[in-house]
Amino acid sequence: MTNPLAAKLRNFAPLTDDDAAVLDRLCADVRGHRAKRDLIKQGDRPEVVFLLVEGWACRYKILPDGRRQIMAYLVPGDLCDVQIFILKRMDHAIGLLSNARVAAIPENKMVELFETRPTLARALWWSTLTDEAVLREWLVNIGQRDAFERIAHLLCELWVRLKMVGMVKGGAFAFPVTQSDLGDTLGLTPVHVNRMLQRLRGEGLIELKQGRLLIPDVPRLMSVAQFDSNYLHLDGSEIG
Amino acid sequence: MTNPLAAKLRNFAPLTDDDAAVLDRLCADVRGHRAKRDLIKQGDRPEVVFLLVEGWACRYKILPDGRRQIMAYLVPGDLCDVQIFILKRMDHAIGLLSNARVAAIPENKMVELFETRPTLARALWWSTLTDEAVLREWLVNIGQRDAFERIAHLLCELWVRLKMVGMVKGGAFAFPVTQSDLGDTLGLTPVHVNRMLQRLRGEGLIELKQGRLLIPDVPRLMSVAQFDSNYLHLDGSEIG
DNA sequence: CGATAGTTTGATATCCTTCAAAACCTGTGG
DNA sequence: CCACAGGTTTTGAAGGATATCAAACTATCG
């Protein structure tokens, strides 16, 4: 299978075969992990950069009283924390939402790449800047939209991001996220998430079966969500 | 007055006088601006990096139907978007919450600093990483806490951040944020913000007069907010 | 000193939560 | 290959936090 990070970065700028080969070599150390395991825990000292090759993960924080907030989804092609070595301790955890294959990239390889590969370096900066833009958009989502729009908006974003790495097939993608997870990302109870998903299905906006999510009419879902993909900065891509 | 950026960065690592002088020279082009003006608008092509020297600003986004979400506060010492030149267009705006003095730093000066001043470069990376951590914590705040805790948490954060740049005097700081602004940052109506502020005052947690906010008992406010300053990564500082 | 922006108050509506239980999957082990 | 276990989804009823609307009050600034 082709490297999902390369696929993603090509949405920013073209890469040479040489660049792509460098990215492949980054993934020398790929391992399989089971769902629900933590890749890093809150308080850990960061030792490597993780690259998700297959499966889904999330950043999350647990409050003292047990409430959980998910702050990002990581899908294939996503790196976590290119710069992380500057900080002494993780202020949040990264956990797996599904079984996954994950590459661990040591600091020195990362530094070397940034120093010797300006095109790739720029593309990686682009990807961290858009990660941040996604975070900002999630804040808008929770802060301003009601439950129905919130879920719709998140699904639109995931559709675009998975499209970038070629993981949307026939308008559908694998969706290993429980309604409880959705609640913890959107600041809603699982019960209410359930009712809103029913409404989305009822209105023909999504179909959900056996862990795959189908969006029959993407523009329609985008319009109910007031989704505007600008924040993903896909200038160099057909998806926009 | 001493450069607030230098003050801030010293919470990460000690700086030499030489380093501080470099930072001072960055602020060659400082201008006064009036409250409510935008420093940059959504869709603009970024041309300079802004450094807030005096006053407050915020990042915000306006939805098509007029709802506004504030996604960050910028206080003295805060830079916006060190890396911004990689992106073609701003996906959000930066507006002033008060009259302010702002330095505009051209791209080449910024690049030069990163290439010739490794200590400062590391400190600036630290500051952008903590900006991101703040954004994540805001998501936790809106997603998981109720209105009362949300406001309390935000005020604790501002207390710490302003303390870092020496702007807390006698337990109080200037607070030019309207209740409407607060509503737009916390996903609440101004009416409800008003009632929660009354409750905070009623319980003796804050005092608010003539645009200054006093926190008589910081640990107590932190405890009602479940505030834990870890996410600000103040390892090298007394504030923690 | 008037105009404008910001704060405060009250009454009513609603979205979302809470609690509790039933139904439904999915994977695992016998 | 079936049966069971645990997690996940679904349903219903009732309560609570926050929104909405509208108006009065109070600062602030030119």
mmCIF file with all atom_site columns, N, CA and C in Angstrom, chain B residues 50-111:
data_model
loop_
_atom_site.group_PDB
_atom_site.id
_atom_site.type_symbol
_atom_site.label_atom_id
_atom_site.label_alt_id
_atom_site.label_comp_id
_atom_site.label_asym_id
_atom_site.label_entity_id
_atom_site.label_seq_id
_atom_site.pdbx_PDB_ins_code
_atom_site.Cartn_x
_atom_site.Cartn_y
_atom_site.Cartn_z
_atom_site.occupancy
_atom_site.B_iso_or_equiv
_atom_site.pdbx_formal_charge
_atom_site.auth_seq_id
_atom_site.auth_comp_id
_atom_site.auth_asym_id
_atom_site.auth_atom_id
_atom_site.pdbx_PDB_model_num
ATOM 1   N N  . PHE B 1 50  ? 2.593   39.602 13.699 1.00 0.00 ? 50  PHE B N  1
ATOM 2   C CA . PHE B 1 50  ? 2.296   40.640 14.677 1.00 0.00 ? 50  PHE B CA 1
ATOM 3   C C  . PHE B 1 50  ? 2.725   40.216 16.070 1.00 0.00 ? 50  PHE B C  1
ATOM 4   N N  . LEU B 1 51  ? 3.245   41.171 16.804 1.00 0.00 ? 51  LEU B N  1
ATOM 5   C CA . LEU B 1 51  ? 3.566   40.939 18.211 1.00 0.00 ? 51  LEU B CA 1
ATOM 6   C C  . LEU B 1 51  ? 2.834   41.993 19.027 1.00 0.00 ? 51  LEU B C  1
ATOM 7   N N  . LEU B 1 52  ? 2.026   41.542 19.951 1.00 0.00 ? 52  LEU B N  1
ATOM 8   C CA . LEU B 1 52  ? 1.271   42.465 20.789 1.00 0.00 ? 52  LEU B CA 1
ATOM 9   C C  . LEU B 1 52  ? 2.187   42.999 21.882 1.00 0.00 ? 52  LEU B C  1
ATOM 10  N N  . VAL B 1 53  ? 2.344   44.320 21.918 1.00 0.00 ? 53  VAL B N  1
ATOM 11  C CA . VAL B 1 53  ? 3.226   44.934 22.906 1.00 0.00 ? 53  VAL B CA 1
ATOM 12  C C  . VAL B 1 53  ? 2.401   45.456 24.075 1.00 0.00 ? 53  VAL B C  1
ATOM 13  N N  . GLU B 1 54  ? 1.223   45.981 23.767 1.00 0.00 ? 54  GLU B N  1
ATOM 14  C CA . GLU B 1 54  ? 0.362   46.520 24.817 1.00 0.00 ? 54  GLU B CA 1
ATOM 15  C C  . GLU B 1 54  ? -1.078  46.371 24.351 1.00 0.00 ? 54  GLU B C  1
ATOM 16  N N  . GLY B 1 55  ? -1.976  45.972 25.242 1.00 0.00 ? 55  GLY B N  1
ATOM 17  C CA . GLY B 1 55  ? -3.387  45.827 24.898 1.00 0.00 ? 55  GLY B CA 1
ATOM 18  C C  . GLY B 1 55  ? -3.737  44.370 24.604 1.00 0.00 ? 55  GLY B C  1
ATOM 19  N N  . TRP B 1 56  ? -4.989  44.168 24.246 1.00 0.00 ? 56  TRP B N  1
ATOM 20  C CA . TRP B 1 56  ? -5.481  42.807 24.019 1.00 0.00 ? 56  TRP B CA 1
ATOM 21  C C  . TRP B 1 56  ? -6.041  42.653 22.607 1.00 0.00 ? 56  TRP B C  1
ATOM 22  N N  . ALA B 1 57  ? -5.881  41.438 22.050 1.00 0.00 ? 57  ALA B N  1
ATOM 23  C CA . ALA B 1 57  ? -6.483  41.112 20.763 1.00 0.00 ? 57  ALA B CA 1
ATOM 24  C C  . ALA B 1 57  ? -7.088  39.718 20.843 1.00 0.00 ? 57  ALA B C  1
ATOM 25  N N  . CYS B 1 58  ? -7.790  39.330 19.810 1.00 0.00 ? 58  CYS B N  1
ATOM 26  C CA . CYS B 1 58  ? -8.325  37.970 19.791 1.00 0.00 ? 58  CYS B CA 1
ATOM 27  C C  . CYS B 1 58  ? -8.361  37.429 18.371 1.00 0.00 ? 58  CYS B C  1
ATOM 28  N N  . ARG B 1 59  ? -8.231  36.128 18.258 1.00 0.00 ? 59  ARG B N  1
ATOM 29  C CA . ARG B 1 59  ? -8.526  35.437 17.005 1.00 0.00 ? 59  ARG B CA 1
ATOM 30  C C  . ARG B 1 59  ? -9.999  35.138 16.990 1.00 0.00 ? 59  ARG B C  1
ATOM 31  N N  . TYR B 1 60  ? -10.653 35.313 15.850 1.00 0.00 ? 60  TYR B N  1
ATOM 32  C CA . TYR B 1 60  ? -12.071 34.978 15.814 1.00 0.00 ? 60  TYR B CA 1
ATOM 33  C C  . TYR B 1 60  ? -12.506 34.609 14.413 1.00 0.00 ? 60  TYR B C  1
ATOM 34  N N  . LYS B 1 61  ? -13.629 33.970 14.356 1.00 0.00 ? 61  LYS B N  1
ATOM 35  C CA . LYS B 1 61  ? -14.242 33.580 13.104 1.00 0.00 ? 61  LYS B CA 1
ATOM 36  C C  . LYS B 1 61  ? -15.697 33.987 13.137 1.00 0.00 ? 61  LYS B C  1
ATOM 37  N N  . ILE B 1 62  ? -16.214 34.461 12.014 1.00 0.00 ? 62  ILE B N  1
ATOM 38  C CA . ILE B 1 62  ? -17.639 34.788 11.924 1.00 0.00 ? 62  ILE B CA 1
ATOM 39  C C  . ILE B 1 62  ? -18.295 33.788 10.988 1.00 0.00 ? 62  ILE B C  1
ATOM 40  N N  . LEU B 1 63  ? -19.385 33.166 11.418 1.00 0.00 ? 63  LEU B N  1
ATOM 41  C CA . LEU B 1 63  ? -20.115 32.253 10.543 1.00 0.00 ? 63  LEU B CA 1
ATOM 42  C C  . LEU B 1 63  ? -21.021 33.055 9.619  1.00 0.00 ? 63  LEU B C  1
ATOM 43  N N  . PRO B 1 64  ? -21.436 32.419 8.495  1.00 0.00 ? 64  PRO B N  1
ATOM 44  C CA . PRO B 1 64  ? -22.299 33.098 7.530  1.00 0.00 ? 64  PRO B CA 1
ATOM 45  C C  . PRO B 1 64  ? -23.517 33.759 8.174  1.00 0.00 ? 64  PRO B C  1
ATOM 46  N N  . ASP B 1 65  ? -24.064 33.135 9.234  1.00 0.00 ? 65  ASP B N  1
ATOM 47  C CA . ASP B 1 65  ? -25.268 33.719 9.839  1.00 0.00 ? 65  ASP B CA 1
ATOM 48  C C  . ASP B 1 65  ? -24.948 34.713 10.953 1.00 0.00 ? 65  ASP B C  1
ATOM 49  N N  . GLY B 1 66  ? -23.679 35.093 11.074 1.00 0.00 ? 66  GLY B N  1
ATOM 50  C CA . GLY B 1 66  ? -23.351 36.167 11.994 1.00 0.00 ? 66  GLY B CA 1
ATOM 51  C C  . GLY B 1 66  ? -22.825 35.729 13.351 1.00 0.00 ? 66  GLY B C  1
ATOM 52  N N  . ARG B 1 67  ? -23.005 34.448 13.707 1.00 0.00 ? 67  ARG B N  1
ATOM 53  C CA . ARG B 1 67  ? -22.452 33.996 14.981 1.00 0.00 ? 67  ARG B CA 1
ATOM 54  C C  . ARG B 1 67  ? -20.938 34.163 14.963 1.00 0.00 ? 67  ARG B C  1
ATOM 55  N N  . ARG B 1 68  ? -20.377 34.516 16.115 1.00 0.00 ? 68  ARG B N  1
ATOM 56  C CA . ARG B 1 68  ? -18.931 34.721 16.189 1.00 0.00 ? 68  ARG B CA 1
ATOM 57  C C  . ARG B 1 68  ? -18.328 33.789 17.219 1.00 0.00 ? 68  ARG B C  1
ATOM 58  N N  . GLN B 1 69  ? -17.205 33.193 16.904 1.00 0.00 ? 69  GLN B N  1
ATOM 59  C CA . GLN B 1 69  ? -16.471 32.415 17.907 1.00 0.00 ? 69  GLN B CA 1
ATOM 60  C C  . GLN B 1 69  ? -15.087 33.005 18.066 1.00 0.00 ? 69  GLN B C  1
ATOM 61  N N  . ILE B 1 70  ? -14.737 33.349 19.295 1.00 0.00 ? 70  ILE B N  1
ATOM 62  C CA . ILE B 1 70  ? -13.374 33.778 19.612 1.00 0.00 ? 70  ILE B CA 1
ATOM 63  C C  . ILE B 1 70  ? -12.576 32.537 19.963 1.00 0.00 ? 70  ILE B C  1
ATOM 64  N N  . MET B 1 71  ? -11.406 32.374 19.337 1.00 0.00 ? 71  MET B N  1
ATOM 65  C CA . MET B 1 71  ? -10.656 31.131 19.484 1.00 0.00 ? 71  MET B CA 1
ATOM 66  C C  . MET B 1 71  ? -9.366  31.306 20.270 1.00 0.00 ? 71  MET B C  1
ATOM 67  N N  . ALA B 1 72  ? -9.017  32.557 20.559 1.00 0.00 ? 72  ALA B N  1
ATOM 68  C CA . ALA B 1 72  ? -7.813  32.800 21.362 1.00 0.00 ? 72  ALA B CA 1
ATOM 69  C C  . ALA B 1 72  ? -7.796  34.253 21.786 1.00 0.00 ? 72  ALA B C  1
ATOM 70  N N  . TYR B 1 73  ? -7.236  34.497 22.948 1.00 0.00 ? 73  TYR B N  1
ATOM 71  C CA . TYR B 1 73  ? -6.920  35.863 23.349 1.00 0.00 ? 73  TYR B CA 1
ATOM 72  C C  . TYR B 1 73  ? -5.428  36.058 23.175 1.00 0.00 ? 73  TYR B C  1
ATOM 73  N N  . LEU B 1 74  ? -5.042  37.218 22.661 1.00 0.00 ? 74  LEU B N  1
ATOM 74  C CA . LEU B 1 74  ? -3.628  37.577 22.600 1.00 0.00 ? 74  LEU B CA 1
ATOM 75  C C  . LEU B 1 74  ? -3.384  38.703 23.592 1.00 0.00 ? 74  LEU B C  1
ATOM 76  N N  . VAL B 1 75  ? -2.436  38.491 24.488 1.00 0.00 ? 75  VAL B N  1
ATOM 77  C CA . VAL B 1 75  ? -2.100  39.519 25.471 1.00 0.00 ? 75  VAL B CA 1
ATOM 78  C C  . VAL B 1 75  ? -0.645  39.929 25.251 1.00 0.00 ? 75  VAL B C  1
ATOM 79  N N  . PRO B 1 76  ? -0.190  40.979 25.905 1.00 0.00 ? 76  PRO B N  1
ATOM 80  C CA . PRO B 1 76  ? 1.174   41.458 25.628 1.00 0.00 ? 76  PRO B CA 1
ATOM 81  C C  . PRO B 1 76  ? 2.207   40.320 25.693 1.00 0.00 ? 76  PRO B C  1
ATOM 82  N N  . GLY B 1 77  ? 3.081   40.298 24.728 1.00 0.00 ? 77  GLY B N  1
ATOM 83  C CA . GLY B 1 77  ? 4.078   39.239 24.626 1.00 0.00 ? 77  GLY B CA 1
ATOM 84  C C  . GLY B 1 77  ? 3.677   38.139 23.669 1.00 0.00 ? 77  GLY B C  1
ATOM 85  N N  . ASP B 1 78  ? 2.399   38.139 23.248 1.00 0.00 ? 78  ASP B N  1
ATOM 86  C CA . ASP B 1 78  ? 1.953   37.071 22.344 1.00 0.00 ? 78  ASP B CA 1
ATOM 87  C C  . ASP B 1 78  ? 2.217   37.445 20.893 1.00 0.00 ? 78  ASP B C  1
ATOM 88  N N  . LEU B 1 79  ? 2.741   36.444 20.163 1.00 0.00 ? 79  LEU B N  1
ATOM 89  C CA . LEU B 1 79  ? 2.991   36.570 18.732 1.00 0.00 ? 79  LEU B CA 1
ATOM 90  C C  . LEU B 1 79  ? 1.868   35.884 17.998 1.00 0.00 ? 79  LEU B C  1
ATOM 91  N N  . CYS B 1 80  ? 1.521   36.380 16.810 1.00 0.00 ? 80  CYS B N  1
ATOM 92  C CA . CYS B 1 80  ? 0.585   35.561 16.077 1.00 0.00 ? 80  CYS B CA 1
ATOM 93  C C  . CYS B 1 80  ? 1.226   34.951 14.862 1.00 0.00 ? 80  CYS B C  1
ATOM 94  N N  . ASP B 1 81  ? 1.267   33.619 14.882 1.00 0.00 ? 81  ASP B N  1
ATOM 95  C CA . ASP B 1 81  ? 1.538   32.874 13.678 1.00 0.00 ? 81  ASP B CA 1
ATOM 96  C C  . ASP B 1 81  ? 2.932   33.065 13.117 1.00 0.00 ? 81  ASP B C  1
ATOM 97  N N  . VAL B 1 82  ? 3.884   32.631 13.896 1.00 0.00 ? 82  VAL B N  1
ATOM 98  C CA . VAL B 1 82  ? 5.286   32.628 13.510 1.00 0.00 ? 82  VAL B CA 1
ATOM 99  C C  . VAL B 1 82  ? 5.502   32.017 12.123 1.00 0.00 ? 82  VAL B C  1
ATOM 100 N N  . GLN B 1 83  ? 4.696   31.012 11.813 1.00 0.00 ? 83  GLN B N  1
ATOM 101 C CA . GLN B 1 83  ? 4.893   30.211 10.606 1.00 0.00 ? 83  GLN B CA 1
ATOM 102 C C  . GLN B 1 83  ? 3.977   30.604 9.474  1.00 0.00 ? 83  GLN B C  1
ATOM 103 N N  . ILE B 1 84  ? 3.257   31.680 9.654  1.00 0.00 ? 84  ILE B N  1
ATOM 104 C CA . ILE B 1 84  ? 2.069   31.922 8.859  1.00 0.00 ? 84  ILE B CA 1
ATOM 105 C C  . ILE B 1 84  ? 2.312   31.991 7.364  1.00 0.00 ? 84  ILE B C  1
ATOM 106 N N  . PHE B 1 85  ? 3.552   32.302 6.964  1.00 0.00 ? 85  PHE B N  1
ATOM 107 C CA . PHE B 1 85  ? 3.807   32.524 5.541  1.00 0.00 ? 85  PHE B CA 1
ATOM 108 C C  . PHE B 1 85  ? 3.618   31.279 4.695  1.00 0.00 ? 85  PHE B C  1
ATOM 109 N N  . ILE B 1 86  ? 3.607   30.125 5.340  1.00 0.00 ? 86  ILE B N  1
ATOM 110 C CA . ILE B 1 86  ? 3.390   28.898 4.585  1.00 0.00 ? 86  ILE B CA 1
ATOM 111 C C  . ILE B 1 86  ? 1.980   28.847 4.010  1.00 0.00 ? 86  ILE B C  1
ATOM 112 N N  . LEU B 1 87  ? 1.031   29.438 4.706  1.00 0.00 ? 87  LEU B N  1
ATOM 113 C CA . LEU B 1 87  ? -0.354  29.404 4.224  1.00 0.00 ? 87  LEU B CA 1
ATOM 114 C C  . LEU B 1 87  ? -0.645  30.620 3.348  1.00 0.00 ? 87  LEU B C  1
ATOM 115 N N  . LYS B 1 88  ? -1.483  30.417 2.361  1.00 0.00 ? 88  LYS B N  1
ATOM 116 C CA . LYS B 1 88  ? -1.763  31.497 1.420  1.00 0.00 ? 88  LYS B CA 1
ATOM 117 C C  . LYS B 1 88  ? -2.732  32.520 1.977  1.00 0.00 ? 88  LYS B C  1
ATOM 118 N N  . ARG B 1 89  ? -3.705  32.039 2.761  1.00 0.00 ? 89  ARG B N  1
ATOM 119 C CA . ARG B 1 89  ? -4.778  32.925 3.205  1.00 0.00 ? 89  ARG B CA 1
ATOM 120 C C  . ARG B 1 89  ? -5.098  32.673 4.670  1.00 0.00 ? 89  ARG B C  1
ATOM 121 N N  . MET B 1 90  ? -5.468  33.710 5.374  1.00 0.00 ? 90  MET B N  1
ATOM 122 C CA . MET B 1 90  ? -5.927  33.552 6.752  1.00 0.00 ? 90  MET B CA 1
ATOM 123 C C  . MET B 1 90  ? -7.294  32.868 6.750  1.00 0.00 ? 90  MET B C  1
ATOM 124 N N  . ASP B 1 91  ? -7.446  31.840 7.615  1.00 0.00 ? 91  ASP B N  1
ATOM 125 C CA . ASP B 1 91  ? -8.762  31.214 7.722  1.00 0.00 ? 91  ASP B CA 1
ATOM 126 C C  . ASP B 1 91  ? -9.572  31.825 8.864  1.00 0.00 ? 91  ASP B C  1
ATOM 127 N N  . HIS B 1 92  ? -9.020  32.865 9.490  1.00 0.00 ? 92  HIS B N  1
ATOM 128 C CA . HIS B 1 92  ? -9.753  33.553 10.554 1.00 0.00 ? 92  HIS B CA 1
ATOM 129 C C  . HIS B 1 92  ? -9.195  34.965 10.653 1.00 0.00 ? 92  HIS B C  1
ATOM 130 N N  . ALA B 1 93  ? -9.809  35.793 11.467 1.00 0.00 ? 93  ALA B N  1
ATOM 131 C CA . ALA B 1 93  ? -9.360  37.169 11.617 1.00 0.00 ? 93  ALA B CA 1
ATOM 132 C C  . ALA B 1 93  ? -8.721  37.369 12.981 1.00 0.00 ? 93  ALA B C  1
ATOM 133 N N  . ILE B 1 94  ? -7.947  38.457 13.084 1.00 0.00 ? 94  ILE B N  1
ATOM 134 C CA . ILE B 1 94  ? -7.429  38.859 14.385 1.00 0.00 ? 94  ILE B CA 1
ATOM 135 C C  . ILE B 1 94  ? -7.865  40.298 14.624 1.00 0.00 ? 94  ILE B C  1
ATOM 136 N N  . GLY B 1 95  ? -8.598  40.498 15.702 1.00 0.00 ? 95  GLY B N  1
ATOM 137 C CA . GLY B 1 95  ? -9.152  41.819 15.980 1.00 0.00 ? 95  GLY B CA 1
ATOM 138 C C  . GLY B 1 95  ? -8.726  42.312 17.346 1.00 0.00 ? 95  GLY B C  1
ATOM 139 N N  . LEU B 1 96  ? -8.771  43.618 17.534 1.00 0.00 ? 96  LEU B N  1
ATOM 140 C CA . LEU B 1 96  ? -8.328  44.197 18.805 1.00 0.00 ? 96  LEU B CA 1
ATOM 141 C C  . LEU B 1 96  ? -9.494  44.331 19.775 1.00 0.00 ? 96  LEU B C  1
ATOM 142 N N  . LEU B 1 97  ? -9.263  43.904 21.010 1.00 0.00 ? 97  LEU B N  1
ATOM 143 C CA . LEU B 1 97  ? -10.282 44.030 22.053 1.00 0.00 ? 97  LEU B CA 1
ATOM 144 C C  . LEU B 1 97  ? -10.141 45.351 22.800 1.00 0.00 ? 97  LEU B C  1
ATOM 145 N N  . SER B 1 98  ? -8.971  45.969 22.672 1.00 0.00 ? 98  SER B N  1
ATOM 146 C CA . SER B 1 98  ? -8.735  47.251 23.342 1.00 0.00 ? 98  SER B CA 1
ATOM 147 C C  . SER B 1 98  ? -7.808  48.064 22.446 1.00 0.00 ? 98  SER B C  1
ATOM 148 N N  . ASN B 1 99  ? -7.602  49.317 22.790 1.00 0.00 ? 99  ASN B N  1
ATOM 149 C CA . ASN B 1 99  ? -6.531  50.040 22.133 1.00 0.00 ? 99  ASN B CA 1
ATOM 150 C C  . ASN B 1 99  ? -5.242  49.264 22.378 1.00 0.00 ? 99  ASN B C  1
ATOM 151 N N  . ALA B 1 100 ? -4.341  49.309 21.399 1.00 0.00 ? 100 ALA B N  1
ATOM 152 C CA . ALA B 1 100 ? -3.165  48.449 21.538 1.00 0.00 ? 100 ALA B CA 1
ATOM 153 C C  . ALA B 1 100 ? -1.970  49.025 20.807 1.00 0.00 ? 100 ALA B C  1
ATOM 154 N N  . ARG B 1 101 ? -0.793  48.579 21.244 1.00 0.00 ? 101 ARG B N  1
ATOM 155 C CA . ARG B 1 101 ? 0.430   48.868 20.494 1.00 0.00 ? 101 ARG B CA 1
ATOM 156 C C  . ARG B 1 101 ? 0.960   47.546 19.966 1.00 0.00 ? 101 ARG B C  1
ATOM 157 N N  . VAL B 1 102 ? 1.186   47.500 18.660 1.00 0.00 ? 102 VAL B N  1
ATOM 158 C CA . VAL B 1 102 ? 1.471   46.247 17.973 1.00 0.00 ? 102 VAL B CA 1
ATOM 159 C C  . VAL B 1 102 ? 2.714   46.395 17.115 1.00 0.00 ? 102 VAL B C  1
ATOM 160 N N  . ALA B 1 103 ? 3.633   45.435 17.236 1.00 0.00 ? 103 ALA B N  1
ATOM 161 C CA . ALA B 1 103 ? 4.808   45.425 16.372 1.00 0.00 ? 103 ALA B CA 1
ATOM 162 C C  . ALA B 1 103 ? 4.532   44.538 15.170 1.00 0.00 ? 103 ALA B C  1
ATOM 163 N N  . ALA B 1 104 ? 4.946   44.988 13.990 1.00 0.00 ? 104 ALA B N  1
ATOM 164 C CA . ALA B 1 104 ? 4.818   44.177 12.779 1.00 0.00 ? 104 ALA B CA 1
ATOM 165 C C  . ALA B 1 104 ? 6.212   43.709 12.391 1.00 0.00 ? 104 ALA B C  1
ATOM 166 N N  . ILE B 1 105 ? 6.396   42.392 12.296 1.00 0.00 ? 105 ILE B N  1
ATOM 167 C CA . ILE B 1 105 ? 7.713   41.836 12.025 1.00 0.00 ? 105 ILE B CA 1
ATOM 168 C C  . ILE B 1 105 ? 7.717   41.195 10.655 1.00 0.00 ? 105 ILE B C  1
ATOM 169 N N  . PRO B 1 106 ? 8.574   41.642 9.747  1.00 0.00 ? 106 PRO B N  1
ATOM 170 C CA . PRO B 1 106 ? 8.566   41.086 8.394  1.00 0.00 ? 106 PRO B CA 1
ATOM 171 C C  . PRO B 1 106 ? 9.141   39.673 8.373  1.00 0.00 ? 106 PRO B C  1
ATOM 172 N N  . GLU B 1 107 ? 8.748   38.935 7.355  1.00 0.00 ? 107 GLU B N  1
ATOM 173 C CA . GLU B 1 107 ? 9.142   37.531 7.239  1.00 0.00 ? 107 GLU B CA 1
ATOM 174 C C  . GLU B 1 107 ? 10.658  37.349 7.356  1.00 0.00 ? 107 GLU B C  1
ATOM 175 N N  . ASN B 1 108 ? 11.413  38.153 6.635  1.00 0.00 ? 108 ASN B N  1
ATOM 176 C CA . ASN B 1 108 ? 12.860  37.905 6.599  1.00 0.00 ? 108 ASN B CA 1
ATOM 177 C C  . ASN B 1 108 ? 13.520  38.055 7.966  1.00 0.00 ? 108 ASN B C  1
ATOM 178 N N  . LYS B 1 109 ? 13.025  38.996 8.778  1.00 0.00 ? 109 LYS B N  1
ATOM 179 C CA . LYS B 1 109 ? 13.573  39.135 10.134 1.00 0.00 ? 109 LYS B CA 1
ATOM 180 C C  . LYS B 1 109 ? 13.286  37.897 10.972 1.00 0.00 ? 109 LYS B C  1
ATOM 181 N N  . MET B 1 110 ? 12.104  37.369 10.764 1.00 0.00 ? 110 MET B N  1
ATOM 182 C CA . MET B 1 110 ? 11.694  36.191 11.513 1.00 0.00 ? 110 MET B CA 1
ATOM 183 C C  . MET B 1 110 ? 12.572  34.993 11.123 1.00 0.00 ? 110 MET B C  1
ATOM 184 N N  . VAL B 1 111 ? 12.749  34.808 9.824  1.00 0.00 ? 111 VAL B N  1
ATOM 185 C CA . VAL B 1 111 ? 13.574  33.701 9.340  1.00 0.00 ? 111 VAL B CA 1
ATOM 186 C C  . VAL B 1 111 ? 14.989  33.831 9.866  1.00 0.00 ? 111 VAL B C  1
#
